[in-house]
Amino acid sequence: MGVVKSDGHPVWEEMTALLVGPAETNANELLRLQLWDSDLFTADDTLGIVEFPLKDIILHSNRFLAHESRLTGAKGKLRRGAISWECGYFPKTTLAQHLAEKYDDIEGILRQIEQGTEAKTRDEKSVETQPDLNGMIATSPPKDVWPSGIIRIEVKKIEGLAIAKARGNAFEEGGEDDEAGDLPNENENEVQQPFRKSPSLFKAHASPLTAIIKQYNSSTEKFIRNWRTTTIMVAVRDARMHEAHPLLGVVVLPLQTLFTNRGTSHLADSFPLVGGMGYGRMHLALTFRSVQLQLQPSLLGWDVGRLEVEAHVCAAPGLPPELAACRLVFHTKSGVGKMDADVDGGWRPRGGSRRMRLPVTRRYASCLVVEFRKQKHKAVMGLVSDRTPAFAVVWLKDVPDGQDVELPLAVRKNEHGALARAEMNCVQDVGDEIGEITVRLRLKPGLGRCHQEVADKDGHMKQVMEVLRCAVEAGEVERDASDDDHHERDESSGEDSDGYLRRTDVMKELHRKHPSLIGKMGAKITGTFEHHEHDFSYEKEV
C-alpha cells in the first residue's frame, strides 16, 4: 500500500489478491497484516501486526467480511491503534456453474458424468477414479459473468532460436568481425513476462545454449481482474555479459482472442518471436481458471493508463471570483498538466490543445488532484511564487475504463494542511467546501507516449515500454492513433522540428537491434549522425 505522511489516521482504499492452495489451508496458516512507518534516513519500524486464521476466512466464502482489529507486537502484546479492513475468500468456479448457461437439469448432467466415469473404470479394470472436472472446465471458454481469475503460463522451450546478422557496408567498415549473429553461450537467455495490466516480470535463465532448442519448463501464476481485456507479452532477452540485455523477440498473447477463437480455457501451442533482433518459436501452455468474484465495473480496469482531461473545465455558479482567475494544475503521481483561465469563463489547456493527457501508474492507489494556483509576489528581491488557496480531488478507482464521464468536483479550501491530507488519504470531506467545478474525463487503459518520462526514471517501466514498442512495430498490437497530437508526434517519432532524425534516437534503435556491433563501432557510427556547424570566419591576407 501507499505511504501516508504525517497522519495519525491514514485511510487506504486498496485491494490485493493472494493465491491460496491446499498447502496453506492444511498447515493452519495465518493471514498477517503489518503496519510500518516510513523513515527517510533510518530503517523502517513495525508499528503493529494483525493476524487472522485462514480457515475462518474460508468458512465464510464468497463475500467480504469487515474486521476491526487491534494492533499487536511480535509477542502478542497490544499496541496503540486499530485497523479496519475487509477480507474474503473466493473459490474457483465449479463445473455446475459453467453448465448452468446451457442446461437446466445440472444435477442430471453431473450424474451422467459420474456414471460414465464409473463405466470407463469397470471396462479398464482399473482403480476407481473421480471424473476430471477441472479438465472439463478447461475445455470450455471462460465465462463473461466470471471475468476475474487466475492465469497460469508455462514456458516450455524455444526452438530455432537465432540472431539475425547485421549486413551492409556501413556496418562492415573498420575490418572487425561482427559477432551479432552468434548464438549466446552459457546461461545467456532469460524470459520476461510483462503483464500490461500490472507490469511484473517472470524470468527463467536458461541452460547452456549449444543447440537450437532452449529448455525452460518455468511457470508462474497471477490473479487478473478481467481476462477479456488482458494481454500477456512474453519477452526473450539476450543476457550475455557486456550486453544491455537486448530484445530477441516478443510473444503477444491476447487472452480474449485466443480463448474465444479456440473455444477453450487451456491451450498449448508454439508462437513465433517477433519484433526483436532474433527469431524462433516459443512453446508454452496457458491456462485460465475463473474465481467466484464479481467486482464492480470500475474495479475491472488496468492498473496503468492514460487520463484524458477535456479542454474546457467549467465552474459552477457560486465559485469565489478570486478562484475563477487562478490557473489550474492537474497532477497524478506520474504527471502534471496545466490550464489557464479563459476569457469566456472556465479553463483551457495551454497551447490550444483539445485535451490534456496525464500518465497513470498504480491507478487503484492514486488520485487526480486539481490545484487552484495563485501567484504571490514576495517583497524580497522581487521573487514570485505560487500558492494554492483551494483544490479538488477525484480518486481514480471510481473512474471506469474507456468511458467519457462528467464529474462534478467539490472545491475545498486549503487550510491546515488539507491538500496534503486529501491527496494521500482516500476520504472525500477534507477541508471546507467553497464551490464546484465540472471536469470531463476519460481513462484509457494501457501505456502511451505520455509514460515515456516515467520510463526514463523507472528501469522496470522502461523495459515494459520497449517490449510494447516492439510489439507495435511487429503489428501484434494496434497503435492508438488518438494518443498523438501534432506536437507529441514530433517529439516521440524521434524527429526535430525540421524533420531530421535525432542522433540519440538513431543510436538507441541501432543498439537495440545490433548491440554487439554498436558496442564495437559506436564511435564511428556516432560521428556519422553528428551535426557540424560551418565556420564562416575568414582570414585576411596581409
mmCIF file of N, CA and C in Angstrom, residues 1 129 168 179 208 300 334 503:
data_model
loop_
_atom_site.group_PDB
_atom_site.id
_atom_site.type_symbol
_atom_site.label_atom_id
_atom_site.label_comp_id
_atom_site.label_asym_id
_atom_site.label_seq_id
_atom_site.Cartn_x
_atom_site.Cartn_y
_atom_site.Cartn_z
ATOM 1 N N MET A 1 0.834 -1.190 0.000
ATOM 2 C CA MET A 1 0.000 0.000 0.000
ATOM 3 C C MET A 1 0.871 1.243 0.000
ATOM 4 N N THR A 129 -11.733 -44.042 -10.004
ATOM 5 C CA THR A 129 -11.271 -42.652 -10.017
ATOM 6 C C THR A 129 -12.462 -41.713 -10.076
ATOM 7 N N GLY A 168 25.687 -5.006 -44.598
ATOM 8 C CA GLY A 168 25.758 -3.686 -45.214
ATOM 9 C C GLY A 168 27.125 -3.072 -45.053
ATOM 10 N N GLU A 179 30.001 -10.244 -34.432
ATOM 11 C CA GLU A 179 29.556 -11.445 -33.723
ATOM 12 C C GLU A 179 28.101 -11.358 -33.339
ATOM 13 N N PRO A 208 23.005 -24.037 -20.802
ATOM 14 C CA PRO A 208 23.895 -23.658 -21.904
ATOM 15 C C PRO A 208 23.253 -23.861 -23.266
ATOM 16 N N LEU A 300 -12.556 -3.418 -12.530
ATOM 17 C CA LEU A 300 -12.115 -4.408 -13.508
ATOM 18 C C LEU A 300 -11.076 -3.843 -14.473
ATOM 19 N N SER A 334 2.312 10.569 -11.452
ATOM 20 C CA SER A 334 3.309 10.395 -12.502
ATOM 21 C C SER A 334 3.372 11.534 -13.498
ATOM 22 N N ARG A 503 20.043 12.213 -33.425
ATOM 23 C CA ARG A 503 21.128 11.248 -33.357
ATOM 24 C C ARG A 503 20.934 10.262 -32.213
#
